[in-house]
Short mmCIF file of C-alpha atoms and ligand atoms in Angstrom, two decimals:
data_model
loop_
_atom_site.label_atom_id
_atom_site.label_comp_id
_atom_site.label_asym_id
_atom_site.label_seq_id
_atom_site.Cartn_x
_atom_site.Cartn_y
_atom_site.Cartn_z
CA MET R 1 44.92 -1.98 38.48
CA ALA R 2 46.21 -4.73 36.14
CA VAL R 3 44.51 -3.22 33.11
CA LEU R 4 45.98 0.23 33.82
CA ASP R 5 49.48 -1.26 34.11
CA GLU R 6 48.89 -3.04 30.81
CA ILE R 7 47.80 0.24 29.16
CA SER R 8 51.02 1.85 30.38
CA THR R 9 53.14 -1.07 29.10
CA GLN R 10 51.46 -1.28 25.68
CA LEU R 11 51.69 2.50 25.26
CA GLN R 12 55.43 2.32 25.89
CA GLU R 13 55.59 -0.35 23.16
CA GLY R 14 53.65 1.97 20.84
CA LYS R 15 50.85 -0.60 20.37
CA ALA R 16 48.06 1.86 19.55
CA LYS R 17 45.36 -0.72 18.70
CA MET R 18 46.08 -2.65 21.87
CA VAL R 19 45.95 0.57 23.92
CA LYS R 20 42.55 1.35 22.40
CA GLN R 21 41.23 -2.11 23.30
CA LEU R 22 42.62 -1.91 26.83
CA VAL R 23 41.12 1.55 27.40
CA ALA R 24 37.75 0.10 26.35
CA THR R 25 38.26 -2.77 28.80
CA ALA R 26 39.18 -0.39 31.61
CA ILE R 27 36.04 1.66 30.95
CA GLU R 28 33.96 -1.55 31.04
CA GLU R 29 35.63 -2.54 34.32
CA GLY R 30 34.46 0.76 35.82
CA TYR R 31 37.71 2.73 36.04
CA SER R 32 37.14 6.50 35.83
CA ALA R 33 38.42 8.41 32.80
CA GLN R 34 40.73 10.42 35.09
CA ASP R 35 42.19 7.20 36.54
CA ILE R 36 42.76 5.69 33.09
CA LEU R 37 44.37 8.92 31.90
CA GLU R 38 46.67 9.43 34.87
CA ASN R 39 47.56 5.87 35.93
CA GLY R 40 47.51 4.26 32.48
CA LEU R 41 48.23 6.62 29.60
CA LEU R 42 50.20 9.41 31.31
CA HIS R 43 52.09 6.88 33.43
CA GLY R 44 53.33 5.14 30.26
CA MET R 45 54.16 8.44 28.57
CA GLY R 46 56.11 9.52 31.66
CA ILE R 47 58.28 6.39 31.48
CA ILE R 48 58.91 6.96 27.75
CA GLY R 49 59.82 10.59 28.54
CA ALA R 50 62.40 9.51 31.13
CA LYS R 51 63.88 6.93 28.73
CA PHE R 52 64.02 9.53 25.95
CA LYS R 53 65.93 11.85 28.26
CA ASN R 54 68.44 9.10 29.08
CA ASN R 55 68.86 8.13 25.41
CA GLU R 56 67.37 4.70 26.07
CA VAL R 57 64.71 5.29 23.38
CA PHE R 58 64.73 7.64 20.39
CA VAL R 59 62.35 9.78 18.32
CA PRO R 60 60.68 6.88 16.40
CA GLU R 61 59.77 5.03 19.61
CA VAL R 62 58.50 8.24 21.20
CA LEU R 63 56.40 8.99 18.10
CA VAL R 64 54.63 5.62 18.15
CA ALA R 65 54.04 5.94 21.89
CA ALA R 66 52.61 9.43 21.30
CA ARG R 67 50.27 8.03 18.62
CA ALA R 68 49.08 5.35 21.04
CA MET R 69 48.60 8.03 23.71
CA ASN R 70 46.49 10.20 21.38
CA MET R 71 44.33 7.21 20.37
CA GLY R 72 43.76 6.31 24.02
CA VAL R 73 42.85 9.90 24.86
CA GLU R 74 40.33 10.01 21.98
CA MET R 75 38.56 6.99 23.54
CA LEU R 76 38.20 8.92 26.79
CA LYS R 77 36.87 12.04 25.11
CA PRO R 78 33.14 11.38 25.65
CA LEU R 79 33.75 10.50 29.29
CA LEU R 80 35.79 13.60 30.04
CA GLN R 81 33.12 15.89 28.66
CA GLU R 82 30.42 16.96 31.04
CA ALA R 83 27.02 15.90 29.68
CA GLY R 84 24.72 18.55 28.28
CA VAL R 85 26.95 21.60 28.77
CA LYS R 86 26.24 24.47 26.38
CA SER R 87 28.94 26.54 24.63
CA ALA R 88 30.23 28.85 27.33
CA GLY R 89 32.79 30.78 25.29
CA LYS R 90 35.32 30.50 22.49
CA VAL R 91 38.99 29.65 22.69
CA CYS R 92 41.68 29.17 20.07
CA ILE R 93 44.54 26.89 20.97
CA GLY R 94 47.79 25.82 19.38
CA THR R 95 51.35 24.73 19.96
CA VAL R 96 53.64 27.63 19.11
CA GLN R 97 55.78 28.08 16.00
CA GLY R 98 58.65 25.59 15.73
CA ASP R 99 57.12 23.15 18.20
CA LEU R 100 55.46 19.88 17.16
CA HIS R 101 54.48 18.50 20.58
CA ASP R 102 50.70 18.18 20.72
CA ILE R 103 49.75 15.67 23.41
CA GLY R 104 49.48 18.23 26.21
CA LYS R 105 47.74 20.72 23.92
CA ASN R 106 45.21 18.03 22.92
CA LEU R 107 44.52 17.28 26.58
CA VAL R 108 43.95 20.95 27.33
CA ARG R 109 41.54 21.14 24.36
CA LEU R 110 39.68 18.09 25.58
CA MET R 111 39.30 19.41 29.13
CA MET R 112 38.13 22.80 27.82
CA GLU R 113 35.56 21.14 25.56
CA GLY R 114 34.49 19.23 28.65
CA LYS R 115 33.72 22.57 30.30
CA GLY R 116 31.47 23.49 27.37
CA LEU R 117 33.92 25.84 25.66
CA GLU R 118 34.11 25.90 21.87
CA VAL R 119 37.74 25.24 20.99
CA ILE R 120 39.33 26.10 17.66
CA ASP R 121 42.39 23.89 17.41
CA LEU R 122 45.10 25.46 15.25
CA GLY R 123 47.37 22.44 15.57
CA THR R 124 51.13 22.64 16.01
CA ASP R 125 53.84 25.00 14.70
CA VAL R 126 51.42 27.95 14.87
CA LEU R 127 52.67 31.42 13.90
CA PRO R 128 51.84 34.35 16.24
CA GLU R 129 49.83 36.01 13.44
CA THR R 130 47.78 32.83 12.98
CA PHE R 131 46.71 32.92 16.65
CA VAL R 132 45.69 36.56 16.24
CA GLN R 133 43.78 36.02 12.98
CA ALA R 134 41.95 33.00 14.39
CA ALA R 135 40.94 34.98 17.50
CA ILE R 136 39.60 37.83 15.33
CA ASP R 137 37.87 35.59 12.76
CA ASN R 138 36.18 33.45 15.42
CA ASP R 139 35.58 36.13 18.03
CA CYS R 140 37.53 34.21 20.68
CA GLN R 141 37.77 35.40 24.27
CA ILE R 142 40.99 33.46 24.85
CA ILE R 143 44.17 32.51 22.99
CA CYS R 144 45.89 29.43 24.46
CA CYS R 145 49.53 28.73 23.68
CA SER R 146 51.34 25.51 24.46
CA ALA R 147 55.12 24.97 24.23
CA LEU R 148 57.30 22.03 25.24
CA LEU R 149 60.71 23.27 24.19
CA THR R 150 62.89 25.88 25.86
CA THR R 151 63.77 26.98 22.34
CA THR R 152 60.15 27.67 21.36
CA MET R 153 58.66 29.06 24.58
CA ASN R 154 59.85 32.55 23.65
CA VAL R 155 57.42 32.56 20.71
CA MET R 156 54.74 33.15 23.36
CA LYS R 157 56.15 36.64 23.84
CA ASP R 158 55.72 37.20 20.08
CA VAL R 159 52.09 36.12 20.43
CA VAL R 160 51.52 38.70 23.19
CA GLU R 161 53.14 41.37 21.01
CA ALA R 162 51.14 40.36 17.92
CA VAL R 163 47.90 40.58 19.94
CA GLU R 164 48.88 44.07 21.15
CA LYS R 165 49.83 45.14 17.62
CA ALA R 166 46.45 43.97 16.28
CA GLY R 167 44.70 46.19 18.85
CA ILE R 168 42.75 43.36 20.50
CA ARG R 169 44.70 43.04 23.77
CA ASP R 170 41.76 44.33 25.83
CA LYS R 171 39.38 41.81 24.24
CA VAL R 172 41.49 38.63 24.47
CA LYS R 173 43.05 36.81 27.41
CA ILE R 174 46.30 34.98 26.69
CA MET R 175 46.90 31.70 28.51
CA VAL R 176 50.22 29.88 28.42
CA GLY R 177 51.38 26.43 29.49
CA GLY R 178 53.62 23.45 28.82
CA ALA R 179 56.45 21.74 30.67
CA PRO R 180 59.05 24.56 30.55
CA ILE R 181 56.59 27.37 31.33
CA THR R 182 56.40 28.97 34.80
CA GLN R 183 54.38 31.71 36.45
CA ALA R 184 57.49 33.93 36.37
CA PHE R 185 57.80 33.44 32.61
CA CYS R 186 54.11 34.21 32.14
CA ASP R 187 54.52 37.46 34.12
CA GLN R 188 57.69 38.35 32.24
CA ILE R 189 56.08 38.13 28.78
CA GLY R 190 52.84 39.83 29.85
CA ALA R 191 50.48 36.87 29.33
CA ASP R 192 47.37 36.68 31.52
CA SER R 193 47.61 33.23 32.98
CA TYR R 194 49.88 30.24 33.47
CA THR R 195 48.34 26.93 34.49
CA PRO R 196 50.38 23.78 35.11
CA ASP R 197 47.96 21.18 33.75
CA ALA R 198 44.96 20.64 31.52
CA THR R 199 42.40 20.54 34.33
CA ALA R 200 43.59 23.86 35.78
CA ALA R 201 43.72 25.40 32.29
CA ALA R 202 40.11 24.41 31.60
CA ALA R 203 38.93 25.81 34.95
CA GLN R 204 40.74 29.11 34.31
CA ALA R 205 39.38 29.41 30.75
CA ALA R 206 35.83 28.77 31.93
CA GLN R 207 36.26 31.48 34.56
CA TYR R 208 37.55 34.00 31.98
CA CYS R 209 34.65 33.25 29.63
CA LYS R 210 32.11 33.54 32.44
CA ALA R 211 33.53 36.94 33.37
CA ALA R 212 33.45 38.09 29.72
CA CYS R 213 29.82 37.03 29.10
CO1 B1M T 301 60.12 15.89 22.46
N1 B1M T 301 61.15 16.81 23.86
N2 B1M T 301 61.37 16.56 21.11
N3 B1M T 301 59.13 14.78 21.23
N4 B1M T 301 59.31 15.11 23.94
C1 B1M T 301 60.63 16.78 25.21
C2 B1M T 301 59.68 17.95 25.47
C3 B1M T 301 61.92 16.82 26.11
C4 B1M T 301 61.70 17.42 27.52
C5 B1M T 301 62.55 15.41 26.18
C6 B1M T 301 63.87 15.39 26.93
O1 B1M T 301 64.90 15.64 26.39
N5 B1M T 301 63.82 15.11 28.20
C7 B1M T 301 62.85 17.69 25.20
C8 B1M T 301 62.79 19.20 25.43
C9 B1M T 301 64.01 19.74 26.13
C10 B1M T 301 63.92 21.20 26.31
O2 B1M T 301 63.54 21.95 25.49
N6 B1M T 301 64.31 21.60 27.49
C11 B1M T 301 62.36 17.28 23.82
C12 B1M T 301 63.13 17.42 22.63
C13 B1M T 301 64.55 17.92 22.80
C14 B1M T 301 62.61 17.12 21.35
C15 B1M T 301 63.32 17.23 20.00
C16 B1M T 301 64.17 18.50 19.80
C17 B1M T 301 64.16 15.94 19.85
C18 B1M T 301 64.98 15.84 18.59
O3 B1M T 301 64.48 15.87 17.51
N7 B1M T 301 66.27 15.73 18.82
C19 B1M T 301 62.15 17.19 18.99
C20 B1M T 301 61.56 18.58 18.70
C21 B1M T 301 60.53 18.53 17.61
C22 B1M T 301 59.78 19.85 17.53
O4 B1M T 301 58.83 20.06 18.25
N8 B1M T 301 60.23 20.73 16.66
C23 B1M T 301 61.17 16.38 19.79
C24 B1M T 301 60.22 15.53 19.20
C25 B1M T 301 59.32 14.78 19.90
C26 B1M T 301 58.38 13.78 19.22
C27 B1M T 301 57.85 14.26 17.87
C28 B1M T 301 59.13 12.49 19.04
C29 B1M T 301 57.29 13.58 20.34
C30 B1M T 301 56.06 14.50 20.19
C31 B1M T 301 54.86 13.78 19.60
C32 B1M T 301 53.60 14.55 19.80
O5 B1M T 301 53.45 15.41 20.66
N9 B1M T 301 52.67 14.23 18.92
C33 B1M T 301 58.04 14.03 21.60
C34 B1M T 301 57.62 13.72 22.92
C35 B1M T 301 56.41 12.84 23.06
C36 B1M T 301 58.31 14.21 24.07
C37 B1M T 301 58.11 13.83 25.54
C38 B1M T 301 58.74 12.44 25.71
C39 B1M T 301 56.69 13.77 26.08
C40 B1M T 301 55.88 15.07 25.91
C41 B1M T 301 54.45 14.79 26.26
O6 B1M T 301 53.64 14.61 25.37
N10 B1M T 301 54.16 14.67 27.59
C42 B1M T 301 58.91 14.98 26.30
C43 B1M T 301 59.57 14.52 27.58
C44 B1M T 301 58.71 14.78 28.80
O7 B1M T 301 57.84 15.64 28.81
N11 B1M T 301 59.00 14.05 29.82
C45 B1M T 301 59.72 15.55 25.20
C46 B1M T 301 52.81 14.33 28.06
C47 B1M T 301 51.93 15.60 28.02
C48 B1M T 301 50.55 15.28 28.57
O8 B1M T 301 52.54 16.56 28.87
O9 B1M T 301 52.83 18.25 26.99
O10 B1M T 301 53.81 18.67 29.31
P1 B1M T 301 52.75 18.09 28.44
O11 B1M T 301 51.35 18.78 28.85
C49 B1M T 301 50.96 18.91 30.19
C50 B1M T 301 51.33 20.27 30.82
O12 B1M T 301 52.56 20.78 30.36
C51 B1M T 301 50.12 21.12 30.54
O13 B1M T 301 49.02 20.22 30.47
C52 B1M T 301 49.46 18.87 30.20
C53 B1M T 301 49.03 17.93 31.34
O14 B1M T 301 47.76 18.11 31.80
N12 B1M T 301 50.06 21.96 29.33
C54 B1M T 301 49.37 23.14 29.36
C55 B1M T 301 50.53 21.77 28.07
N13 B1M T 301 50.17 22.80 27.29
C56 B1M T 301 49.44 23.65 28.06
C57 B1M T 301 48.82 24.87 27.74
C58 B1M T 301 48.11 25.53 28.77
C59 B1M T 301 48.08 25.00 30.06
C60 B1M T 301 48.68 23.81 30.37
O15 B1M T 301 47.47 26.71 28.60
C61 B1M T 301 47.35 27.23 27.35
#
């Protein structure tokens, strides 16, 4: 457990290189990718989140911690992907307009890729029309929207409306998620599915693609 605690501590300090090295050590010591993610990286990010809320740390500290988190997650990528899975469907994913949080979105992408889905990552601050165009251009079965702010979650409703306006609502499932999102909100805006975490999102997306193929 010592190495996982150290990952959490170094992540909170924003020491990205050190986090990378420690993740490699944890892998060598036989810890599972899920264990390293949950008890190392996400544990550290959770502490930073609580400190941010209490004004004990500020945006710069959170940014460096987020960079360390993303570098650690990249190291786990090959381990989180199931070996030899073929492309089982296409998904476009992004964090909605006005929102720059991408750690959760990146995790969802990673887990979906692990299920063999081809994921087109539109990044952050994505306009509703961009989701729609990407789904049309790439023939995606699913649009995935992530939001972390109560001020940006409502853009998901605009995405649903833009999909309807483009006449592709019957061809594309819309999945939503992120800390402020709930099942009630998903129902209210007319999206197809809310999932609370990356693992559940990947399972749901794989199920949708299987049904569509
Ligand atoms: Co921001 N931030 N932030 N921030 N930030 C929050 C979200 C906040 C809750 C902190 C707080 O005050 N307690 C708060 C939002 C409050 C609210 O709206 N109610 C907040 C705020 C206010 C802000 C700013 C406005 C601060 C400011 O500038 N004054 C600003 C906004 C910038 C913008 O986006 N326009 C801001 C900026 C930032 C940073 C840039 C510094 C940085 C982001 C860096 C980055 O992402 N590259 C940052 C961070 C890191 C956080 C916290 C600390 C951590 C978020 C995170 O990455 N969590 C966060 C506090 C917290 O969450 N405790 C906070 C880890 C991640 C794995 O979880 O993204 O929830 P999460 O993803 C989960 C699930 O939600 C789910 O799967 C993941 C787990 O498996 N999920 C999906 C996510 N997307 C999904 C999609 C799906 C399904 C599941 O289907 C499609």
